[in-house]
PDB file of C-alpha atoms in Angstrom:
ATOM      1  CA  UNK S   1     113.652 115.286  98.397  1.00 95.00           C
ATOM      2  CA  UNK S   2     110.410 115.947  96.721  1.00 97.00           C
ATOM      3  CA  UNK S   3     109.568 116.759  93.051  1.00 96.00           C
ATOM      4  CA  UNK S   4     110.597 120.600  93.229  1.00 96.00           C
ATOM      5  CA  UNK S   5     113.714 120.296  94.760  1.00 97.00           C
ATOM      6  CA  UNK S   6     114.612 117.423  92.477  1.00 96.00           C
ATOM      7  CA  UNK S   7     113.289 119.820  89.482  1.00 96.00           C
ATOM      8  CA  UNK S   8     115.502 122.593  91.278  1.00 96.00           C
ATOM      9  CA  UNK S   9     118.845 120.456  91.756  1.00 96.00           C
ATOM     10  CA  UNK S  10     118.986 119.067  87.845  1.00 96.00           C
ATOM     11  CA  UNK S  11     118.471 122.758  86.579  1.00 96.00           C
ATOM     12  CA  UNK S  12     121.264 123.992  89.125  1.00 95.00           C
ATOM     13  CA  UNK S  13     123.333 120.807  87.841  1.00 95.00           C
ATOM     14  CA  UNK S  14     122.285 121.157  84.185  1.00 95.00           C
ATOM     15  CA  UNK S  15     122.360 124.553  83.782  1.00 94.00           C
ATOM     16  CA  UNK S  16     118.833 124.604  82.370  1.00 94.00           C
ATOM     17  CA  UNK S  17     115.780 126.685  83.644  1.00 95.00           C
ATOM     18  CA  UNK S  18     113.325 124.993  85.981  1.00 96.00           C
ATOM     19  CA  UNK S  19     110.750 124.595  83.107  1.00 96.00           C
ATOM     20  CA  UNK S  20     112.781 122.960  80.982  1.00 96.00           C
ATOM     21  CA  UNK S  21     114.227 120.934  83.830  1.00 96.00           C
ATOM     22  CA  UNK S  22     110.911 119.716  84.968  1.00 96.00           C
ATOM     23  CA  UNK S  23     109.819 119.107  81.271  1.00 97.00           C
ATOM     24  CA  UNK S  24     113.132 116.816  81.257  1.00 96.00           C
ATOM     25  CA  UNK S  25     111.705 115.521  84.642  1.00 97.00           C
ATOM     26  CA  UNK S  26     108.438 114.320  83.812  1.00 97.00           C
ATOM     27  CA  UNK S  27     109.405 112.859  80.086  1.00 97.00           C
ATOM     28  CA  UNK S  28     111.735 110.533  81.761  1.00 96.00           C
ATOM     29  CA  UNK S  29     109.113 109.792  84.126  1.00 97.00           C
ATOM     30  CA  UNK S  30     106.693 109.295  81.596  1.00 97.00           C
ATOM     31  CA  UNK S  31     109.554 107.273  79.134  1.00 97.00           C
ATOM     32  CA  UNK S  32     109.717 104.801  82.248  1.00 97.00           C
ATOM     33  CA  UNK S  33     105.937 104.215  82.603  1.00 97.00           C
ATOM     34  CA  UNK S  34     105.690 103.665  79.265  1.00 97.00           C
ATOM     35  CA  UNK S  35     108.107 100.938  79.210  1.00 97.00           C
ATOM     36  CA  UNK S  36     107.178  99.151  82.723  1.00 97.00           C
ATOM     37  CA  UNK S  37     103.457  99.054  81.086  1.00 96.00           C
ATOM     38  CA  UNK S  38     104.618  97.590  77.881  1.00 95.00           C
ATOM     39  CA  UNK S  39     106.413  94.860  80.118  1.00 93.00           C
ATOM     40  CA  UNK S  40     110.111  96.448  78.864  1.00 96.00           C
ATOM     41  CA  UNK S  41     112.963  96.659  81.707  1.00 96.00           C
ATOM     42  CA  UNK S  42     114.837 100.101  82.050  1.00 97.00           C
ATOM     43  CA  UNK S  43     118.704  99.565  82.932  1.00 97.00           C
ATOM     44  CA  UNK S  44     120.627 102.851  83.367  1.00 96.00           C
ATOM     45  CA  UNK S  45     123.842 100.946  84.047  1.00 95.00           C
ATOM     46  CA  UNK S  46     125.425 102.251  87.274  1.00 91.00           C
ATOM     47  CA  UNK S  47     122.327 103.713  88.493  1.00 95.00           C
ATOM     48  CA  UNK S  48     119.776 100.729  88.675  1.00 97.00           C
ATOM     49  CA  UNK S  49     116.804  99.088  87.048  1.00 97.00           C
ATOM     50  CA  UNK S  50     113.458  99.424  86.721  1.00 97.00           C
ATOM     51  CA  UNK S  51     111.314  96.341  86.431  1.00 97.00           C
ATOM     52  CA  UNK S  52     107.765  94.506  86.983  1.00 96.00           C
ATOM     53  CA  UNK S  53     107.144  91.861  88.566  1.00 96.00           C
ATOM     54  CA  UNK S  54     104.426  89.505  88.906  1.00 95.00           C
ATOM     55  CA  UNK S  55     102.662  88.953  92.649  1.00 95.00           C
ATOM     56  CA  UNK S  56     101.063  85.169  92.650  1.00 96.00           C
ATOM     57  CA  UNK S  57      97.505  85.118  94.028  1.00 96.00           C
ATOM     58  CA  UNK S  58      97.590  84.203  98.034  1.00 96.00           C
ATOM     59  CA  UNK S  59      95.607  83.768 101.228  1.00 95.00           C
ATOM     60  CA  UNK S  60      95.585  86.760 103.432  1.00 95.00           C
ATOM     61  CA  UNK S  61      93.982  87.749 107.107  1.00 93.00           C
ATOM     62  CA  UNK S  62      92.060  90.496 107.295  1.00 90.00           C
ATOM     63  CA  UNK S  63      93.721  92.173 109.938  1.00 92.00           C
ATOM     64  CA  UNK S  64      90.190  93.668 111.311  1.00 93.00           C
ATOM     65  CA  UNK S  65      88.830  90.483 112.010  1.00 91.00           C
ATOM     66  CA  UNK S  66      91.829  87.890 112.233  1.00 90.00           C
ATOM     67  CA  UNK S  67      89.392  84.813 111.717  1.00 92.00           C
ATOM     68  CA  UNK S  68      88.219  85.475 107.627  1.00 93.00           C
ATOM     69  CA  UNK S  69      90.794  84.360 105.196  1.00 94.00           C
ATOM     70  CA  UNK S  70      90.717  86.840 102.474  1.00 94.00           C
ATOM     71  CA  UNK S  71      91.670  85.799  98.492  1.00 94.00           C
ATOM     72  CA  UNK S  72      94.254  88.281  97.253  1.00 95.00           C
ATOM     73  CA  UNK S  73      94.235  88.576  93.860  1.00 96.00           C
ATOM     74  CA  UNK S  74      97.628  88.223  91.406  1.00 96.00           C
ATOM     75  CA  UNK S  75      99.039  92.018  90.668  1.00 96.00           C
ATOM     76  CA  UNK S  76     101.885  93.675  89.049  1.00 96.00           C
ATOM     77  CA  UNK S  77     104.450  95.614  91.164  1.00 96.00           C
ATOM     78  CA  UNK S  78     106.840  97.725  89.506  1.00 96.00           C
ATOM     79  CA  UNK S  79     110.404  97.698  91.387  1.00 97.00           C
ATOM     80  CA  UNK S  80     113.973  99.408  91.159  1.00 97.00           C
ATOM     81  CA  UNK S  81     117.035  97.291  91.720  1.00 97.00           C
ATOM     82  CA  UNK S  82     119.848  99.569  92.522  1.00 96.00           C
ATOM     83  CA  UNK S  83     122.991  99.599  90.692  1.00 95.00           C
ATOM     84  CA  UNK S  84     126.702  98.591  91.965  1.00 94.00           C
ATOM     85  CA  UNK S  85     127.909 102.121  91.211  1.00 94.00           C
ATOM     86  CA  UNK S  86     125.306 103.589  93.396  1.00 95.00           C
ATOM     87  CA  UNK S  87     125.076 100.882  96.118  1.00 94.00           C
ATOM     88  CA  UNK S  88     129.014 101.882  96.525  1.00 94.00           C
ATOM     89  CA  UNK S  89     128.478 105.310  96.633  1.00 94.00           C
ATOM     90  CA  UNK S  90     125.719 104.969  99.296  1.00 94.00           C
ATOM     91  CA  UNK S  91     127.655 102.950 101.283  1.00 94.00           C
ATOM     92  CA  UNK S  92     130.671 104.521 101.561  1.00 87.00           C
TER      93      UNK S  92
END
């Protein structure tokens, strides 16, 4: 499912026009930036939670030339941990 159809299945669901379903859309996408940039976790309870978390520096291979040992620097990652509620419903 891509953006539109997403944008097309909460206004069938909510009973709001596509504009103002996509508006809806792209403030809760924006709401959970936001927060993951600030450092802030977002728990919908029964849905999941979004989080960041911290890669530690590390030796790679650069997989062109298998011999140099490349530095990787530390990074950021944001991740979603899926809820119970959900992780029932997906699995039956």
């Amino acid at each position: 499912m891509n953006k539109a159809e997403l944008v097309a299945k909460i206004a069938e669901k909510s009973q709001l026009t596509k504009k103002d379903a996509e508006l809806a859309l792209n403030a809760f996408m924006e709401s959970v930036e936001e927060a993951l940039v600030e450092g802030d976790k977002v728990q919908l309870v029964g849905f999941g939670t979004f989080d960041v978390r911290e890669r530690k520096p590390r030796q790679g291979r650069n997989p062109r030339n298998p011999e140099q040992v490349i530095d990787i620097p530390a990074s950021k990652a944001p991740v979603f941990k899926a809820g119970k509620t959900l992780k029932e419903k997906i699995n039956g």
